[in-house]
Short mmCIF file of C-alpha atoms in Angstrom, two decimals:
data_model
loop_
_atom_site.label_atom_id
_atom_site.label_comp_id
_atom_site.label_asym_id
_atom_site.label_seq_id
_atom_site.Cartn_x
_atom_site.Cartn_y
_atom_site.Cartn_z
CA UNK Q 1 143.97 -74.07 199.94
CA UNK Q 2 140.83 -72.48 198.64
CA UNK Q 3 138.01 -73.82 196.33
CA UNK Q 4 136.63 -72.06 193.22
CA UNK Q 5 132.75 -71.99 193.42
CA UNK Q 6 131.10 -73.62 190.38
CA UNK Q 7 129.54 -71.17 188.10
CA UNK Q 8 125.69 -70.82 188.62
CA UNK Q 9 123.89 -71.90 185.51
CA UNK Q 10 120.65 -70.06 185.39
CA UNK Q 11 117.82 -71.48 183.53
CA UNK Q 12 115.27 -69.64 181.43
CA UNK Q 13 112.95 -67.57 183.27
CA UNK Q 14 110.09 -69.45 184.88
CA UNK Q 15 106.56 -68.26 183.53
CA UNK Q 16 103.92 -67.56 186.00
CA UNK Q 17 101.00 -70.10 185.75
CA UNK Q 18 97.93 -67.68 185.00
CA UNK Q 19 95.82 -70.20 186.94
CA UNK Q 20 97.59 -69.31 190.14
CA UNK Q 21 96.66 -65.63 189.81
CA UNK Q 22 94.26 -65.07 192.69
CA UNK Q 23 90.76 -64.47 191.53
CA UNK Q 24 91.12 -65.70 187.90
CA UNK Q 25 88.86 -68.75 188.29
CA UNK Q 26 85.84 -66.38 189.35
CA UNK Q 27 86.73 -64.17 186.36
CA UNK Q 28 86.78 -67.08 184.02
CA UNK Q 29 83.56 -68.34 185.08
CA UNK Q 30 82.25 -64.65 185.18
CA UNK Q 31 83.25 -63.92 181.57
CA UNK Q 32 81.54 -67.17 180.44
CA UNK Q 33 78.49 -66.37 182.14
CA UNK Q 34 78.41 -63.06 180.76
CA UNK Q 35 78.88 -64.28 177.10
CA UNK Q 36 76.02 -66.78 177.51
CA UNK Q 37 73.84 -63.92 178.91
CA UNK Q 38 74.77 -61.33 176.05
CA UNK Q 39 74.24 -64.09 173.55
CA UNK Q 40 70.66 -64.53 174.99
CA UNK Q 41 69.99 -60.77 174.91
CA UNK Q 42 70.68 -60.15 171.20
CA UNK Q 43 68.66 -57.35 169.88
CA UNK Q 44 65.71 -57.93 172.23
CA UNK Q 45 64.98 -54.51 173.82
CA UNK Q 46 63.14 -56.22 176.91
CA UNK Q 47 65.88 -58.56 177.52
CA UNK Q 48 68.37 -55.50 177.43
CA UNK Q 49 66.50 -53.79 179.91
CA UNK Q 50 66.40 -56.83 182.24
CA UNK Q 51 70.31 -56.75 181.90
CA UNK Q 52 70.56 -53.10 182.53
CA UNK Q 53 68.57 -53.77 185.73
CA UNK Q 54 70.73 -56.54 186.63
CA UNK Q 55 73.84 -54.53 186.21
CA UNK Q 56 72.55 -51.78 188.30
CA UNK Q 57 71.43 -54.34 191.27
CA UNK Q 58 74.94 -55.93 190.97
CA UNK Q 59 77.04 -52.84 191.10
CA UNK Q 60 75.04 -51.65 194.09
CA UNK Q 61 75.41 -55.05 196.05
CA UNK Q 62 79.11 -54.89 194.95
CA UNK Q 63 79.43 -51.76 196.64
CA UNK Q 64 77.64 -52.75 199.81
CA UNK Q 65 79.99 -55.83 199.78
CA UNK Q 66 82.94 -54.08 200.79
CA UNK Q 67 81.75 -52.18 203.85
CA UNK Q 68 79.00 -54.82 204.80
CA UNK Q 69 80.46 -58.13 204.29
CA UNK Q 70 84.19 -57.26 204.44
CA UNK Q 71 84.53 -54.72 206.98
CA UNK Q 72 81.23 -55.53 208.79
CA UNK Q 73 79.54 -51.84 208.73
CA UNK Q 74 76.05 -52.07 207.53
CA UNK Q 75 75.25 -48.72 205.80
CA UNK Q 76 71.58 -48.25 204.26
CA UNK Q 77 72.41 -44.98 202.13
CA UNK Q 78 73.12 -47.05 198.90
CA UNK Q 79 70.01 -45.81 197.26
CA UNK Q 80 71.22 -42.21 198.04
CA UNK Q 81 74.78 -43.25 196.49
CA UNK Q 82 73.15 -44.69 193.24
CA UNK Q 83 70.88 -41.64 193.11
CA UNK Q 84 73.99 -39.32 193.28
CA UNK Q 85 75.41 -41.37 190.03
CA UNK Q 86 72.20 -41.21 188.43
CA UNK Q 87 71.62 -37.33 188.94
CA UNK Q 88 75.25 -36.81 187.92
CA UNK Q 89 74.31 -38.19 184.49
CA UNK Q 90 71.08 -36.50 184.26
CA UNK Q 91 72.63 -32.94 185.45
CA UNK Q 92 75.63 -33.09 183.22
CA UNK Q 93 73.53 -34.21 180.43
CA UNK Q 94 70.48 -31.54 180.73
CA UNK Q 95 72.10 -28.80 182.20
CA UNK Q 96 75.65 -28.40 180.69
CA UNK Q 97 77.44 -28.86 177.48
CA UNK Q 98 80.20 -31.12 179.24
CA UNK Q 99 81.05 -34.23 177.89
CA UNK Q 100 78.87 -36.99 179.34
CA UNK Q 101 81.55 -39.19 180.15
CA UNK Q 102 82.77 -36.81 182.97
CA UNK Q 103 79.26 -37.68 184.89
CA UNK Q 104 80.84 -41.30 185.43
CA UNK Q 105 83.76 -39.51 187.09
CA UNK Q 106 82.24 -36.90 188.91
CA UNK Q 107 79.16 -39.13 190.17
CA UNK Q 108 81.36 -41.67 192.14
CA UNK Q 109 83.64 -38.92 193.51
CA UNK Q 110 80.78 -36.87 195.14
CA UNK Q 111 79.30 -40.20 196.16
CA UNK Q 112 82.67 -41.18 197.92
CA UNK Q 113 82.96 -37.80 199.48
CA UNK Q 114 79.65 -37.91 201.16
CA UNK Q 115 80.24 -41.28 202.35
CA UNK Q 116 83.17 -40.18 203.98
CA UNK Q 117 81.59 -37.22 205.53
CA UNK Q 118 78.41 -39.53 206.55
CA UNK Q 119 80.89 -41.98 208.20
CA UNK Q 120 82.84 -39.39 210.08
CA UNK Q 121 79.20 -38.16 211.42
CA UNK Q 122 78.50 -41.92 212.35
CA UNK Q 123 81.72 -43.27 213.65
CA UNK Q 124 80.53 -43.83 216.98
CA UNK Q 125 77.55 -46.02 215.74
CA UNK Q 126 77.23 -49.45 214.69
CA UNK Q 127 75.02 -52.21 214.15
CA UNK Q 128 71.15 -51.26 214.19
CA UNK Q 129 71.87 -47.47 215.11
CA UNK Q 130 74.09 -47.10 212.12
CA UNK Q 131 71.62 -48.75 209.88
CA UNK Q 132 68.73 -46.60 211.09
CA UNK Q 133 70.73 -43.14 210.60
CA UNK Q 134 72.01 -44.25 207.13
CA UNK Q 135 68.39 -45.30 206.30
CA UNK Q 136 67.18 -41.85 207.47
CA UNK Q 137 69.96 -40.30 205.29
CA UNK Q 138 68.45 -41.99 202.21
CA UNK Q 139 65.18 -40.81 203.10
CA UNK Q 140 66.39 -37.25 203.32
CA UNK Q 141 67.96 -37.62 199.89
CA UNK Q 142 65.00 -38.51 198.22
CA UNK Q 143 63.20 -35.61 200.10
CA UNK Q 144 65.87 -33.22 198.65
CA UNK Q 145 65.18 -34.39 195.33
CA UNK Q 146 61.73 -33.62 195.35
CA UNK Q 147 62.01 -30.37 197.05
CA UNK Q 148 64.98 -29.05 194.95
CA UNK Q 149 63.16 -28.73 191.83
CA UNK Q 150 65.16 -25.91 190.56
CA UNK Q 151 68.23 -28.33 190.49
CA UNK Q 152 66.95 -31.84 190.49
CA UNK Q 153 63.70 -31.26 188.37
CA UNK Q 154 61.57 -32.02 191.39
CA UNK Q 155 59.03 -34.99 191.16
CA UNK Q 156 59.36 -35.31 187.46
CA UNK Q 157 63.00 -35.56 187.59
CA UNK Q 158 65.41 -35.26 184.50
CA UNK Q 159 64.75 -36.62 180.95
CA UNK Q 160 65.52 -36.48 177.36
CA UNK Q 161 69.12 -37.09 178.14
CA UNK Q 162 71.57 -36.57 175.18
CA UNK Q 163 73.48 -39.63 173.90
CA UNK Q 164 76.97 -40.50 174.88
CA UNK Q 165 79.66 -39.46 172.40
CA UNK Q 166 83.20 -41.06 172.79
CA UNK Q 167 85.66 -39.67 170.41
CA UNK Q 168 83.13 -39.16 167.81
CA UNK Q 169 81.75 -42.75 168.38
CA UNK Q 170 78.19 -42.84 169.82
CA UNK Q 171 77.49 -46.48 171.01
CA UNK Q 172 74.11 -48.39 170.41
CA UNK Q 173 72.03 -49.48 173.18
CA UNK Q 174 73.52 -53.14 172.94
CA UNK Q 175 76.90 -51.60 172.92
CA UNK Q 176 76.02 -49.77 176.31
CA UNK Q 177 74.72 -53.05 177.62
CA UNK Q 178 77.61 -54.73 176.52
CA UNK Q 179 79.93 -52.19 178.11
CA UNK Q 180 77.98 -52.28 181.27
CA UNK Q 181 78.53 -56.02 181.68
CA UNK Q 182 82.18 -55.70 181.12
CA UNK Q 183 82.29 -52.95 183.87
CA UNK Q 184 80.44 -55.52 186.35
CA UNK Q 185 83.11 -58.27 185.45
CA UNK Q 186 85.89 -55.77 186.12
CA UNK Q 187 84.63 -54.58 189.23
CA UNK Q 188 83.92 -57.87 190.69
CA UNK Q 189 87.43 -59.33 189.51
CA UNK Q 190 89.10 -56.48 191.12
CA UNK Q 191 87.09 -56.62 194.51
CA UNK Q 192 87.86 -60.34 194.42
CA UNK Q 193 91.55 -59.57 194.17
CA UNK Q 194 91.09 -56.93 196.74
CA UNK Q 195 89.53 -59.23 199.21
CA UNK Q 196 92.34 -61.77 198.69
CA UNK Q 197 94.98 -58.92 198.94
CA UNK Q 198 96.62 -58.06 202.68
CA UNK Q 199 94.35 -55.01 202.74
CA UNK Q 200 91.35 -57.08 202.11
CA UNK Q 201 92.74 -59.63 205.06
CA UNK Q 202 93.07 -56.78 207.42
CA UNK Q 203 89.79 -55.45 206.57
CA UNK Q 204 87.99 -59.08 207.02
CA UNK Q 205 89.94 -59.42 210.39
CA UNK Q 206 88.87 -55.98 211.61
CA UNK Q 207 85.00 -57.03 210.93
CA UNK Q 208 85.75 -59.89 213.44
CA UNK Q 209 88.50 -58.71 215.80
CA UNK Q 210 88.66 -54.87 215.64
CA UNK Q 211 90.50 -54.27 218.96
CA UNK Q 212 93.02 -57.01 217.85
CA UNK Q 213 93.47 -55.31 214.44
CA UNK Q 214 93.67 -51.75 216.07
CA UNK Q 215 96.15 -53.10 218.81
CA UNK Q 216 98.28 -54.04 215.99
CA UNK Q 217 98.57 -50.43 214.87
CA UNK Q 218 95.79 -50.32 212.27
CA UNK Q 219 93.74 -47.40 212.29
CA UNK Q 220 90.36 -49.04 212.22
CA UNK Q 221 88.34 -45.82 211.46
CA UNK Q 222 90.18 -45.17 208.64
CA UNK Q 223 89.86 -48.12 207.27
CA UNK Q 224 86.20 -48.13 207.62
CA UNK Q 225 85.94 -44.83 205.74
CA UNK Q 226 87.99 -46.21 202.90
CA UNK Q 227 85.59 -49.01 202.67
CA UNK Q 228 82.80 -46.80 202.91
CA UNK Q 229 84.17 -44.57 199.95
CA UNK Q 230 85.04 -47.30 197.88
CA UNK Q 231 81.53 -48.90 198.06
CA UNK Q 232 79.72 -45.70 197.61
CA UNK Q 233 81.60 -44.92 194.14
CA UNK Q 234 80.89 -48.33 192.81
CA UNK Q 235 77.16 -47.68 193.61
CA UNK Q 236 77.26 -44.49 191.81
CA UNK Q 237 78.55 -46.27 188.68
CA UNK Q 238 75.41 -48.29 189.01
CA UNK Q 239 73.13 -45.51 188.98
CA UNK Q 240 74.84 -43.69 186.29
CA UNK Q 241 74.62 -46.52 183.90
CA UNK Q 242 70.75 -47.17 184.80
CA UNK Q 243 70.03 -43.56 184.24
CA UNK Q 244 71.56 -43.37 180.90
CA UNK Q 245 70.15 -46.66 179.62
CA UNK Q 246 66.63 -45.46 180.77
CA UNK Q 247 66.89 -42.01 179.35
CA UNK Q 248 65.81 -40.37 182.71
CA UNK Q 249 65.92 -40.19 186.47
CA UNK Q 250 63.22 -39.38 189.16
CA UNK Q 251 63.18 -39.46 192.93
CA UNK Q 252 61.55 -42.73 192.42
CA UNK Q 253 64.33 -44.40 190.33
CA UNK Q 254 66.40 -45.42 193.53
CA UNK Q 255 64.15 -46.22 196.49
CA UNK Q 256 65.12 -47.81 199.57
CA UNK Q 257 63.57 -51.22 198.35
CA UNK Q 258 66.92 -51.50 196.18
CA UNK Q 259 69.03 -51.58 199.15
CA UNK Q 260 67.02 -54.18 201.05
CA UNK Q 261 67.47 -56.03 197.84
CA UNK Q 262 71.21 -55.58 197.60
CA UNK Q 263 71.75 -56.79 201.08
CA UNK Q 264 70.15 -60.14 200.24
CA UNK Q 265 71.62 -60.54 196.87
CA UNK Q 266 75.12 -61.48 198.30
CA UNK Q 267 73.39 -63.93 200.60
CA UNK Q 268 71.56 -65.59 197.33
CA UNK Q 269 74.45 -65.79 195.36
CA UNK Q 270 77.26 -66.37 197.94
CA UNK Q 271 78.64 -64.00 200.48
CA UNK Q 272 82.13 -65.74 200.10
CA UNK Q 273 83.30 -63.88 197.07
CA UNK Q 274 81.92 -60.64 195.24
CA UNK Q 275 80.87 -62.75 192.37
CA UNK Q 276 78.20 -63.96 194.63
CA UNK Q 277 76.56 -60.55 194.63
CA UNK Q 278 76.47 -60.77 190.81
CA UNK Q 279 75.07 -63.88 190.82
CA UNK Q 280 72.23 -62.96 193.46
CA UNK Q 281 71.56 -59.84 191.29
CA UNK Q 282 70.85 -61.89 188.16
CA UNK Q 283 68.67 -64.42 190.11
CA UNK Q 284 66.76 -61.59 191.65
CA UNK Q 285 65.97 -59.66 188.53
CA UNK Q 286 65.13 -63.03 186.75
CA UNK Q 287 62.66 -63.76 189.64
CA UNK Q 288 60.90 -60.63 190.19
CA UNK Q 289 60.70 -59.28 186.31
CA UNK Q 290 61.47 -61.88 183.80
CA UNK Q 291 59.09 -64.89 184.37
CA UNK Q 292 55.55 -63.69 183.49
CA UNK Q 293 54.06 -66.62 185.66
CA UNK Q 294 55.56 -65.65 188.63
CA UNK Q 295 55.82 -61.66 188.19
CA UNK Q 296 52.67 -61.20 190.42
CA UNK Q 297 54.49 -63.05 193.14
CA UNK Q 298 58.08 -62.57 192.29
CA UNK Q 299 58.81 -60.66 195.30
CA UNK Q 300 57.26 -63.62 197.72
CA UNK Q 301 59.23 -66.09 195.82
CA UNK Q 302 62.43 -64.04 196.29
CA UNK Q 303 61.85 -63.79 199.85
CA UNK Q 304 61.12 -67.58 200.34
CA UNK Q 305 64.17 -68.47 198.12
CA UNK Q 306 66.25 -66.26 200.52
CA UNK Q 307 65.03 -68.24 203.51
CA UNK Q 308 65.66 -71.54 201.96
CA UNK Q 309 69.00 -70.63 200.87
CA UNK Q 310 69.94 -69.50 204.27
CA UNK Q 311 68.66 -72.59 205.76
CA UNK Q 312 69.93 -75.16 203.32
CA UNK Q 313 73.02 -73.26 201.64
CA UNK Q 314 74.34 -70.61 204.05
CA UNK Q 315 77.19 -70.07 201.61
CA UNK Q 316 74.78 -69.21 198.64
CA UNK Q 317 74.29 -70.75 195.29
CA UNK Q 318 78.12 -70.38 194.50
CA UNK Q 319 79.09 -71.85 197.83
CA UNK Q 320 76.74 -74.77 197.44
CA UNK Q 321 77.73 -75.27 193.71
CA UNK Q 322 81.76 -75.36 195.01
CA UNK Q 323 80.64 -77.72 197.64
CA UNK Q 324 79.05 -80.08 195.11
CA UNK Q 325 82.27 -79.76 193.06
CA UNK Q 326 84.41 -80.84 196.17
CA UNK Q 327 82.44 -83.71 196.81
CA UNK Q 328 82.52 -84.78 193.19
CA UNK Q 329 86.40 -84.44 193.23
CA UNK Q 330 86.92 -86.39 196.24
CA UNK Q 331 84.38 -89.22 195.28
CA UNK Q 332 86.77 -91.31 193.07
CA UNK Q 333 89.47 -90.92 195.65
CA UNK Q 334 87.10 -92.48 198.31
CA UNK Q 335 86.43 -95.19 195.74
CA UNK Q 336 90.00 -96.08 195.27
CA UNK Q 337 90.82 -95.98 198.92
CA UNK Q 338 87.66 -97.86 199.87
CA UNK Q 339 86.60 -95.00 202.28
#
């Protein structure tokens, strides 16, 4: 005797809860903060300049986040990568009739290729030696900008950049600021998704145990090159945005100081998520540029702030706020259980 299987009744397709999308919480908080900042900026030209500086720092710090905090490879050439993005905008604007939009495509590609070449040349170096060699590369790039007057304009740099035209539309300065903030939110969200993806897990494991990852069949040098290229491309986008907003670029626009600040920004905001680099960039610009009462000692306050945060809140501002949130949620439960 054979039985007949009951027909399977399929219900309506289950909808995926958007709250379960990895990184969506950080994006929601980041967008909320961006809306508040843009409402605060309004038509004030000085505040727009502050936001442009914050965006540039944030993109350079996000660029360093991938190879430095995820892969554990400290490259100090990010002033050069940002400079490549900035000079791509300057050169295409002043020396060619090509659409200016191409500068934000060519700059990141060139920066990524140079990062790969530099990564291949320094593949046997790590730690202090890697930082020292890439630091020298950044200094050599600045010297090239000064000496290559026929191409880069020398010490005077490139100025009088033409405005951006997008299919007959010329965005205002405020609209460029809004677009820059949107770019930062998109890049931070995508990096957060990348951090949580299988590729990101492998890269973070590679940072802590490279031999174990290599024994599992993963080509660690190739992964490092990909991380370096991705970080350089993101930093070049930041350099291009800053150059366009400023209307000029010189060899002094992207100095080594910006690299040192970019190292500390994720430590201020929180190294556990790319949004920490964004929060650190905003705090750094506010401390060093925006408060007239502390402008003279802003760098000193920033250094002291980093020291205090590393001692009191090693996970940064975002990590500390998340810890307070967890404690606040756990407090009523402890009250009910009498713990």
